[in-house]
Amino acid sequence: MPADFKAQLVACFGQPVAENPTGAMQEAAFRALGLNWRYLTVEVPPEKLGDAILGARAFGMRGLNLTIPHKVAVIGHLDRIAPDAALIGAVNTVRREGDRLIGENTDGKGFLRALRSRAGFEPRGKRVVVLGAGGAARAIAAELALAGVADLLVVNRSLRRGQEMVADLAAKTGARIRFEAWPAAFVVPRDADLLVNATSIGLYPDVGSMPPVDLTGARPGMLVSDVVFNPPETLFLGRARERGLPVLDGLAMLVDQGVIGFELWTGWRAPAAVMAEALRAALGLA
Ligand code: NDP
C-alpha cells in the first residue's frame, strides 16, 4: 500500500480556548482507533471567525467545534443548519457533507445520550425541571421537548430570558413548557422525575455555591443532574446524594457530546471509555 501521511483535521474555534479540554478527549479517541486525524484547539477572535471558517474550508477540515463567543455567529457562515440546532439557535459542532458545512448542536443531544445510557432514564412522558435559561439550558430544554417529555418547567433568575425561551420553544415544538421565576429557595415539585442544574452555579472556582433549591419535597428516585463538569462532583450533586437521590454529572454530558461529534466527523463508533478517561486526566481528575 502506498504511504499516506495526510492528516484529517478537526478544530475547535473559540476565545478563550486555552483551558478547553475537548482536544485531549478527541485526540485520545483518534489514537485509540489508529486514525491519522488531528484536533486543533485554535484561538479565534470574533472579528476573525469568517476568515477562520474560510480557512477550514480551504484546509478541507472534516469538522469543527465552536465555543464562546462563536456559537451563534457561526450560523451565518455555514451552508445548512440541522433542525434542532436551528431550534436551539446555536451551533457547537460542524460536520462536512461533501464540500458543504452543516451546523449541529450536540450539547442537548449529549445530555440526552448520557441520561439514557448512563442513568437509564428515558425522557419520554417524564416530568422535568430545568434550572437556567442560558445556552446549555436552551439546548437541553429543546432536546427534552423534542424527546416528548410530558411536562417541562424552566426556572430562571432573569424573568425575561426565561419567559422568552419558554415561549419560543413552546411555540416551535408544541411541547408543554412552563416558566417560573426563581424564588429565594425553589421547592422541587413532588411529581418531578428529573431535576437539571443548567446554570453555571458551582463552576470552578465558585465550588462552594449551589443553586438555591429545596430538595426536601423530591420523591425518592428523582434523578438530579448537573451540567457543571468542573468539578464533576458539585456541591449540588453532593446534597442530592446525601438525600439518597441518583445523580448524573456534567462530565457524562461532555463526554457524550464529544462521542456524538466524533461519530458525525469520522463515521466510526467512538471509544467512549477512552474518551472519558482522557477527559478526566486532562482535568486532573484521573
Ligand atoms: P450562560 O451564561 O448562557 O447561562 C448561565 C445560566 O446560569 C443563566 O440561566 C443564568 O441566569 C444562570 N446563573 C448564573 N449565575 C447564577 C446565579 N448566581 N443565580 C441564578 N442563576 C444564575 O451559560 P451556559 O448556558 O453556556 O453554561 C452554563 C453552564 O453549563 C456552565 O457551567 C458550562 O460550563 C456548562 N456547560 C456544560 C456542558 C457539558 O457538556 N457538561 C456543555 C455546555 C455548557 P440568568 O439568565 O438569570 O443570568
mmCIF file of C-alpha atoms and ligand atoms in Angstrom:
data_model
loop_
_atom_site.group_PDB
_atom_site.id
_atom_site.type_symbol
_atom_site.label_atom_id
_atom_site.label_comp_id
_atom_site.label_asym_id
_atom_site.label_seq_id
_atom_site.Cartn_x
_atom_site.Cartn_y
_atom_site.Cartn_z
ATOM 1 C CA MET A 1 0.000 0.000 0.000
ATOM 2 C CA PRO A 2 1.422 3.497 -0.784
ATOM 3 C CA ALA A 3 2.267 5.656 2.234
ATOM 4 C CA ASP A 4 -0.382 8.184 3.253
ATOM 5 C CA PHE A 5 0.931 10.849 5.592
ATOM 6 C CA LYS A 6 -2.027 13.165 5.109
ATOM 7 C CA ALA A 7 -3.781 14.065 8.349
ATOM 8 C CA GLN A 8 -7.500 14.764 8.568
ATOM 9 C CA LEU A 9 -8.182 17.908 10.575
ATOM 10 C CA VAL A 10 -10.828 18.917 13.097
ATOM 11 C CA ALA A 11 -10.608 22.135 15.102
ATOM 12 C CA CYS A 12 -12.213 23.975 17.957
ATOM 13 C CA PHE A 13 -12.579 27.734 17.412
ATOM 14 C CA GLY A 14 -13.142 29.936 20.442
ATOM 15 C CA GLN A 15 -11.806 32.709 22.617
ATOM 16 C CA PRO A 16 -10.609 31.925 25.206
ATOM 17 C CA VAL A 17 -9.810 28.289 24.412
ATOM 18 C CA ALA A 18 -6.645 27.600 26.382
ATOM 19 C CA GLU A 19 -8.498 25.713 29.112
ATOM 20 C CA ASN A 20 -10.827 23.780 26.804
ATOM 21 C CA PRO A 21 -10.142 20.059 27.425
ATOM 22 C CA THR A 22 -12.065 18.665 24.421
ATOM 23 C CA GLY A 23 -8.938 18.213 22.288
ATOM 24 C CA ALA A 24 -7.399 15.767 24.758
ATOM 25 C CA MET A 25 -10.554 13.644 24.591
ATOM 26 C CA GLN A 26 -10.835 13.650 20.778
ATOM 27 C CA GLU A 27 -7.108 13.053 20.192
ATOM 28 C CA ALA A 28 -7.223 10.056 22.546
ATOM 29 C CA ALA A 29 -10.126 8.677 20.517
ATOM 30 C CA PHE A 30 -8.249 9.147 17.213
ATOM 31 C CA ARG A 31 -5.199 7.368 18.661
ATOM 32 C CA ALA A 32 -7.269 4.521 20.073
ATOM 33 C CA LEU A 33 -8.715 3.808 16.622
ATOM 34 C CA GLY A 34 -5.398 4.344 14.806
ATOM 35 C CA LEU A 35 -6.833 7.249 12.789
ATOM 36 C CA ASN A 36 -4.427 9.814 11.343
ATOM 37 C CA TRP A 37 -6.653 12.652 12.489
ATOM 38 C CA ARG A 38 -5.722 15.783 14.490
ATOM 39 C CA TYR A 39 -7.842 18.015 16.721
ATOM 40 C CA LEU A 40 -6.550 21.592 16.869
ATOM 41 C CA THR A 41 -7.612 23.958 19.630
ATOM 42 C CA VAL A 42 -7.432 27.374 17.997
ATOM 43 C CA GLU A 43 -7.951 30.829 19.458
ATOM 44 C CA VAL A 44 -10.136 32.810 17.028
ATOM 45 C CA PRO A 45 -11.278 36.361 17.938
ATOM 46 C CA PRO A 46 -14.878 37.279 16.978
ATOM 47 C CA GLU A 47 -13.884 39.525 14.056
ATOM 48 C CA LYS A 48 -11.810 36.705 12.510
ATOM 49 C CA LEU A 49 -14.468 33.996 12.601
ATOM 50 C CA GLY A 50 -15.396 34.403 8.921
ATOM 51 C CA ASP A 51 -11.735 34.073 7.895
ATOM 52 C CA ALA A 52 -11.312 31.049 10.161
ATOM 53 C CA ILE A 53 -14.269 29.287 8.518
ATOM 54 C CA LEU A 54 -12.853 30.073 5.060
ATOM 55 C CA GLY A 55 -9.578 28.576 6.299
ATOM 56 C CA ALA A 56 -11.396 25.460 7.491
ATOM 57 C CA ARG A 57 -12.963 25.141 4.033
ATOM 58 C CA ALA A 58 -9.577 25.672 2.318
ATOM 59 C CA PHE A 59 -7.938 23.017 4.514
ATOM 60 C CA GLY A 60 -10.783 20.603 3.813
ATOM 61 C CA MET A 61 -11.293 20.242 7.568
ATOM 62 C CA ARG A 62 -13.558 17.334 8.469
ATOM 63 C CA GLY A 63 -15.333 19.113 11.283
ATOM 64 C CA LEU A 64 -15.359 21.839 13.896
ATOM 65 C CA ASN A 65 -16.376 22.620 17.418
ATOM 66 C CA LEU A 66 -17.428 26.155 18.251
ATOM 67 C CA THR A 67 -17.293 27.595 21.707
ATOM 68 C CA ILE A 68 -17.664 31.024 23.304
ATOM 69 C CA PRO A 69 -18.212 33.501 21.603
ATOM 70 C CA HIS A 70 -18.909 31.846 18.215
ATOM 71 C CA LYS A 71 -21.887 29.508 18.754
ATOM 72 C CA VAL A 72 -24.470 31.909 17.295
ATOM 73 C CA ALA A 73 -22.281 33.983 14.962
ATOM 74 C CA VAL A 74 -21.060 30.897 13.076
ATOM 75 C CA ILE A 75 -24.553 30.217 11.718
ATOM 76 C CA GLY A 76 -24.149 32.939 9.064
ATOM 77 C CA HIS A 77 -21.018 31.224 7.704
ATOM 78 C CA LEU A 78 -22.449 27.721 7.186
ATOM 79 C CA ASP A 79 -24.314 26.079 4.302
ATOM 80 C CA ARG A 80 -27.078 24.431 6.327
ATOM 81 C CA ILE A 81 -28.217 24.119 9.956
ATOM 82 C CA ALA A 82 -29.712 20.904 11.366
ATOM 83 C CA PRO A 83 -33.330 21.417 12.529
ATOM 84 C CA ASP A 84 -32.595 21.020 16.251
ATOM 85 C CA ALA A 85 -29.603 23.384 16.061
ATOM 86 C CA ALA A 86 -31.946 25.885 14.364
ATOM 87 C CA LEU A 87 -34.461 25.405 17.194
ATOM 88 C CA ILE A 88 -31.715 25.959 19.767
ATOM 89 C CA GLY A 89 -30.376 28.910 17.770
ATOM 90 C CA ALA A 90 -26.740 27.899 18.298
ATOM 91 C CA VAL A 91 -24.173 25.599 16.720
ATOM 92 C CA ASN A 92 -21.387 23.902 18.682
ATOM 93 C CA THR A 93 -20.403 21.312 16.067
ATOM 94 C CA VAL A 94 -19.911 21.453 12.307
ATOM 95 C CA ARG A 95 -19.741 18.412 10.069
ATOM 96 C CA ARG A 96 -18.956 18.099 6.377
ATOM 97 C CA GLU A 97 -21.269 16.773 3.700
ATOM 98 C CA GLY A 98 -19.117 16.864 0.557
ATOM 99 C CA ASP A 99 -17.955 20.470 0.447
ATOM 100 C CA ARG A 100 -20.882 21.746 2.487
ATOM 101 C CA LEU A 101 -20.548 22.694 6.150
ATOM 102 C CA ILE A 102 -23.540 21.643 8.255
ATOM 103 C CA GLY A 103 -24.205 23.145 11.708
ATOM 104 C CA GLU A 104 -25.244 20.835 14.524
ATOM 105 C CA ASN A 105 -25.758 21.247 18.251
ATOM 106 C CA THR A 106 -24.597 18.300 20.346
ATOM 107 C CA ASP A 107 -24.922 19.872 23.835
ATOM 108 C CA GLY A 108 -28.517 18.796 24.398
ATOM 109 C CA LYS A 109 -28.032 15.550 22.460
ATOM 110 C CA GLY A 110 -25.024 14.705 24.642
ATOM 111 C CA PHE A 111 -27.136 15.325 27.705
ATOM 112 C CA LEU A 112 -29.895 13.016 26.440
ATOM 113 C CA ARG A 113 -27.407 10.354 25.478
ATOM 114 C CA ALA A 114 -25.878 10.472 28.978
ATOM 115 C CA LEU A 115 -29.370 10.354 30.519
ATOM 116 C CA ARG A 116 -30.286 7.228 28.592
ATOM 117 C CA SER A 117 -27.009 5.328 28.544
ATOM 118 C CA ARG A 118 -25.558 6.202 31.945
ATOM 119 C CA ALA A 119 -28.630 6.828 34.098
ATOM 120 C CA GLY A 120 -31.082 4.526 32.267
ATOM 121 C CA PHE A 121 -33.539 7.443 32.100
ATOM 122 C CA GLU A 122 -35.921 7.695 29.119
ATOM 123 C CA PRO A 123 -37.322 11.238 28.987
ATOM 124 C CA ARG A 124 -40.493 10.451 27.002
ATOM 125 C CA GLY A 125 -43.552 11.047 29.193
ATOM 126 C CA LYS A 126 -41.484 12.325 32.151
ATOM 127 C CA ARG A 127 -41.844 15.500 34.236
ATOM 128 C CA VAL A 128 -38.669 17.569 34.192
ATOM 129 C CA VAL A 129 -37.419 20.738 35.907
ATOM 130 C CA VAL A 130 -34.581 22.669 34.227
ATOM 131 C CA LEU A 131 -32.792 25.352 36.250
ATOM 132 C CA GLY A 132 -31.437 28.102 33.974
ATOM 133 C CA ALA A 133 -32.224 29.666 30.603
ATOM 134 C CA GLY A 134 -28.762 30.206 29.102
ATOM 135 C CA GLY A 135 -27.165 28.354 26.205
ATOM 136 C CA ALA A 136 -26.841 24.960 27.914
ATOM 137 C CA ALA A 137 -30.366 25.152 29.360
ATOM 138 C CA ARG A 138 -31.861 26.020 25.974
ATOM 139 C CA ALA A 139 -30.086 23.126 24.244
ATOM 140 C CA ILE A 140 -31.222 20.688 26.932
ATOM 141 C CA ALA A 141 -34.799 22.024 27.068
ATOM 142 C CA ALA A 142 -35.106 21.856 23.270
ATOM 143 C CA GLU A 143 -33.924 18.236 23.092
ATOM 144 C CA LEU A 144 -36.153 17.240 26.032
ATOM 145 C CA ALA A 145 -39.137 18.847 24.268
ATOM 146 C CA LEU A 146 -38.307 17.006 21.031
ATOM 147 C CA ALA A 147 -37.905 13.755 23.003
ATOM 148 C CA GLY A 148 -41.527 14.010 24.207
ATOM 149 C CA VAL A 149 -41.368 14.925 27.904
ATOM 150 C CA ALA A 150 -44.845 15.283 29.423
ATOM 151 C CA ASP A 151 -44.074 18.472 31.320
ATOM 152 C CA LEU A 152 -41.084 20.800 31.345
ATOM 153 C CA LEU A 153 -40.726 23.506 33.986
ATOM 154 C CA VAL A 154 -37.974 26.087 33.424
ATOM 155 C CA VAL A 155 -36.845 28.087 36.447
ATOM 156 C CA ASN A 156 -34.568 31.092 35.913
ATOM 157 C CA ARG A 157 -33.340 34.128 37.813
ATOM 158 C CA SER A 158 -33.789 36.559 34.933
ATOM 159 C CA LEU A 159 -37.502 36.728 34.204
ATOM 160 C CA ARG A 160 -37.284 37.991 30.659
ATOM 161 C CA ARG A 161 -34.704 35.466 29.478
ATOM 162 C CA GLY A 162 -36.667 32.562 30.951
ATOM 163 C CA GLN A 163 -40.034 33.731 29.617
ATOM 164 C CA GLU A 164 -38.696 34.335 26.117
ATOM 165 C CA MET A 165 -37.015 30.939 25.954
ATOM 166 C CA VAL A 166 -40.103 29.097 27.127
ATOM 167 C CA ALA A 167 -42.474 30.980 24.792
ATOM 168 C CA ASP A 168 -40.206 30.333 21.822
ATOM 169 C CA LEU A 169 -39.644 26.620 22.494
ATOM 170 C CA ALA A 170 -43.328 26.007 23.276
ATOM 171 C CA ALA A 171 -44.406 27.722 20.037
ATOM 172 C CA LYS A 172 -41.878 25.837 17.918
ATOM 173 C CA THR A 173 -42.221 22.344 19.435
ATOM 174 C CA GLY A 174 -45.817 22.297 20.732
ATOM 175 C CA ALA A 175 -44.480 20.761 23.956
ATOM 176 C CA ARG A 176 -45.908 21.617 27.382
ATOM 177 C CA ILE A 177 -43.281 24.012 28.754
ATOM 178 C CA ARG A 178 -43.828 26.393 31.645
ATOM 179 C CA PHE A 179 -41.740 29.108 33.275
ATOM 180 C CA GLU A 180 -41.337 30.092 36.921
ATOM 181 C CA ALA A 181 -39.198 32.933 38.278
ATOM 182 C CA TRP A 182 -36.632 31.626 40.768
ATOM 183 C CA PRO A 183 -37.834 32.264 44.332
ATOM 184 C CA ALA A 184 -35.414 32.528 47.316
ATOM 185 C CA ALA A 185 -35.475 28.734 47.536
ATOM 186 C CA PHE A 186 -37.147 26.775 44.752
ATOM 187 C CA VAL A 187 -39.060 23.816 46.187
ATOM 188 C CA VAL A 188 -38.821 20.796 43.902
ATOM 189 C CA PRO A 189 -42.307 19.531 42.963
ATOM 190 C CA ARG A 190 -43.139 16.101 44.359
ATOM 191 C CA ASP A 191 -44.020 14.733 40.917
ATOM 192 C CA ALA A 192 -40.724 15.707 39.208
ATOM 193 C CA ASP A 193 -38.813 12.789 37.673
ATOM 194 C CA LEU A 194 -35.683 14.747 36.743
ATOM 195 C CA LEU A 195 -34.063 17.961 38.013
ATOM 196 C CA VAL A 196 -31.315 19.539 35.889
ATOM 197 C CA ASN A 197 -28.987 22.291 37.037
ATOM 198 C CA ALA A 198 -28.239 24.001 33.723
ATOM 199 C CA THR A 199 -26.875 27.168 35.340
ATOM 200 C CA SER A 200 -23.189 27.870 35.915
ATOM 201 C CA ILE A 201 -23.627 27.949 39.703
ATOM 202 C CA GLY A 202 -20.960 25.740 41.308
ATOM 203 C CA LEU A 203 -18.484 26.096 38.440
ATOM 204 C CA TYR A 204 -14.801 26.336 39.491
ATOM 205 C CA PRO A 205 -13.616 28.455 41.311
ATOM 206 C CA ASP A 206 -17.079 29.044 42.811
ATOM 207 C CA VAL A 207 -17.227 25.471 44.134
ATOM 208 C CA GLY A 208 -18.833 26.427 47.467
ATOM 209 C CA SER A 209 -22.049 27.619 45.738
ATOM 210 C CA MET A 210 -25.106 25.635 44.757
ATOM 211 C CA PRO A 211 -28.424 26.601 43.190
ATOM 212 C CA PRO A 212 -30.925 27.685 45.864
ATOM 213 C CA VAL A 213 -33.110 24.581 45.690
ATOM 214 C CA ASP A 214 -35.019 22.823 48.458
ATOM 215 C CA LEU A 215 -34.816 19.104 47.801
ATOM 216 C CA THR A 216 -36.905 18.032 50.794
ATOM 217 C CA GLY A 217 -40.025 17.544 48.670
ATOM 218 C CA ALA A 218 -38.316 15.446 45.986
ATOM 219 C CA ARG A 219 -39.704 11.966 45.574
ATOM 220 C CA PRO A 220 -37.302 9.070 46.170
ATOM 221 C CA GLY A 221 -35.672 8.110 42.883
ATOM 222 C CA MET A 222 -35.834 11.568 41.286
ATOM 223 C CA LEU A 223 -32.711 11.917 39.129
ATOM 224 C CA VAL A 224 -30.576 15.009 39.802
ATOM 225 C CA SER A 225 -28.128 16.143 37.151
ATOM 226 C CA ASP A 226 -25.680 18.996 36.792
ATOM 227 C CA VAL A 227 -24.182 20.464 33.615
ATOM 228 C CA VAL A 228 -21.190 21.825 35.544
ATOM 229 C CA PHE A 229 -18.280 19.483 34.825
ATOM 230 C CA ASN A 230 -15.507 21.281 36.692
ATOM 231 C CA PRO A 231 -15.676 19.982 39.346
ATOM 232 C CA PRO A 232 -17.815 16.970 38.349
ATOM 233 C CA GLU A 233 -18.842 16.410 41.969
ATOM 234 C CA THR A 234 -20.593 19.728 42.614
ATOM 235 C CA LEU A 235 -21.971 20.740 45.990
ATOM 236 C CA PHE A 236 -25.445 20.406 44.424
ATOM 237 C CA LEU A 237 -24.892 16.767 43.427
ATOM 238 C CA GLY A 238 -23.338 16.105 46.855
ATOM 239 C CA ARG A 239 -26.507 17.366 48.578
ATOM 240 C CA ALA A 240 -28.658 15.221 46.306
ATOM 241 C CA ARG A 241 -26.511 12.159 47.071
ATOM 242 C CA GLU A 242 -26.854 12.821 50.810
ATOM 243 C CA ARG A 243 -30.611 12.556 50.342
ATOM 244 C CA GLY A 244 -30.170 9.219 48.576
ATOM 245 C CA LEU A 245 -31.117 10.598 45.153
ATOM 246 C CA PRO A 246 -29.459 9.227 41.988
ATOM 247 C CA VAL A 247 -27.168 11.721 40.219
ATOM 248 C CA LEU A 248 -25.645 12.323 36.778
ATOM 249 C CA ASP A 249 -22.636 14.664 36.498
ATOM 250 C CA GLY A 250 -21.679 17.183 33.803
ATOM 251 C CA LEU A 251 -18.679 15.142 32.750
ATOM 252 C CA ALA A 252 -21.015 12.488 31.335
ATOM 253 C CA MET A 253 -22.719 15.113 29.150
ATOM 254 C CA LEU A 254 -19.378 16.497 27.986
ATOM 255 C CA VAL A 255 -18.063 13.061 27.048
ATOM 256 C CA ASP A 256 -21.292 12.125 25.281
ATOM 257 C CA GLN A 257 -21.455 15.305 23.212
ATOM 258 C CA GLY A 258 -17.861 14.526 22.223
ATOM 259 C CA VAL A 259 -18.883 10.973 21.320
ATOM 260 C CA ILE A 260 -21.621 12.311 19.050
ATOM 261 C CA GLY A 261 -19.194 14.781 17.409
ATOM 262 C CA PHE A 262 -16.584 12.079 16.852
ATOM 263 C CA GLU A 263 -19.141 9.825 15.173
ATOM 264 C CA LEU A 264 -20.508 12.649 12.981
ATOM 265 C CA TRP A 265 -16.987 13.506 11.773
ATOM 266 C CA THR A 266 -15.379 10.098 11.356
ATOM 267 C CA GLY A 267 -18.286 7.725 10.820
ATOM 268 C CA TRP A 268 -16.601 5.379 13.317
ATOM 269 C CA ARG A 269 -18.067 4.236 16.603
ATOM 270 C CA ALA A 270 -16.457 6.373 19.307
ATOM 271 C CA PRO A 271 -14.375 4.714 22.062
ATOM 272 C CA ALA A 272 -16.401 6.370 24.834
ATOM 273 C CA ALA A 273 -14.476 4.856 27.758
ATOM 274 C CA VAL A 274 -11.129 6.009 26.320
ATOM 275 C CA MET A 275 -12.573 9.493 25.825
ATOM 276 C CA ALA A 276 -13.912 9.686 29.383
ATOM 277 C CA GLU A 277 -10.560 8.599 30.797
ATOM 278 C CA ALA A 278 -8.653 11.155 28.673
ATOM 279 C CA LEU A 279 -11.022 13.911 29.736
ATOM 280 C CA ARG A 280 -10.617 13.061 33.408
ATOM 281 C CA ALA A 281 -6.835 13.078 33.001
ATOM 282 C CA ALA A 282 -6.927 16.430 31.171
ATOM 283 C CA LEU A 283 -8.970 17.904 34.021
ATOM 284 C CA GLY A 284 -6.543 16.462 36.579
ATOM 285 C CA LEU A 285 -9.164 14.033 37.911
ATOM 286 C CA ALA A 286 -7.573 10.722 36.927
HETATM 287 P P1 NDP B 1 -24.963 31.087 30.073
HETATM 288 O O1 NDP B 1 -24.150 32.244 30.538
HETATM 289 O O2 NDP B 1 -25.565 31.105 28.714
HETATM 290 O O3 NDP B 1 -26.176 30.868 31.129
HETATM 291 C C1 NDP B 1 -25.958 30.867 32.514
HETATM 292 C C2 NDP B 1 -27.231 30.498 33.252
HETATM 293 O O4 NDP B 1 -26.917 30.397 34.660
HETATM 294 C C3 NDP B 1 -28.348 31.536 33.155
HETATM 295 O O5 NDP B 1 -29.584 30.896 33.212
HETATM 296 C C4 NDP B 1 -28.117 32.379 34.409
HETATM 297 O O6 NDP B 1 -29.287 33.013 34.855
HETATM 298 C C5 NDP B 1 -27.748 31.294 35.382
HETATM 299 N N1 NDP B 1 -26.995 31.797 36.535
HETATM 300 C C6 NDP B 1 -25.669 32.094 36.588
HETATM 301 N N2 NDP B 1 -25.333 32.514 37.823
HETATM 302 C C7 NDP B 1 -26.483 32.500 38.561
HETATM 303 C C8 NDP B 1 -26.791 32.809 39.914
HETATM 304 N N3 NDP B 1 -25.859 33.235 40.762
HETATM 305 N N4 NDP B 1 -28.062 32.650 40.340
HETATM 306 C C9 NDP B 1 -29.022 32.194 39.496
HETATM 307 N N5 NDP B 1 -28.794 31.883 38.193
HETATM 308 C C10 NDP B 1 -27.536 32.028 37.738
HETATM 309 O O7 NDP B 1 -24.028 29.826 30.272
HETATM 310 P P2 NDP B 1 -24.148 28.388 29.543
HETATM 311 O O8 NDP B 1 -25.562 28.003 29.491
HETATM 312 O O9 NDP B 1 -23.351 28.424 28.290
HETATM 313 O O10 NDP B 1 -23.339 27.459 30.556
HETATM 314 C C11 NDP B 1 -23.902 27.089 31.809
HETATM 315 C C12 NDP B 1 -23.052 26.005 32.425
HETATM 316 O O11 NDP B 1 -23.136 24.829 31.605
HETATM 317 C C13 NDP B 1 -21.555 26.331 32.525
HETATM 318 O O12 NDP B 1 -21.100 25.901 33.784
HETATM 319 C C14 NDP B 1 -20.927 25.483 31.432
HETATM 320 O O13 NDP B 1 -19.606 25.101 31.751
HETATM 321 C C15 NDP B 1 -21.849 24.286 31.447
HETATM 322 N N6 NDP B 1 -21.841 23.508 30.200
HETATM 323 C C16 NDP B 1 -21.589 22.170 30.311
HETATM 324 C C17 NDP B 1 -21.590 21.382 29.200
HETATM 325 C C18 NDP B 1 -21.310 19.926 29.353
HETATM 326 O O14 NDP B 1 -21.139 19.247 28.328
HETATM 327 N N7 NDP B 1 -21.285 19.392 30.570
HETATM 328 C C19 NDP B 1 -21.866 21.924 27.855
HETATM 329 C C20 NDP B 1 -22.161 23.342 27.848
HETATM 330 C C21 NDP B 1 -22.136 24.095 28.999
HETATM 331 P P3 NDP B 1 -29.720 34.479 34.299
HETATM 332 O O15 NDP B 1 -30.398 34.249 32.989
HETATM 333 O O16 NDP B 1 -30.617 34.985 35.356
HETATM 334 O O17 NDP B 1 -28.443 35.283 34.179
#
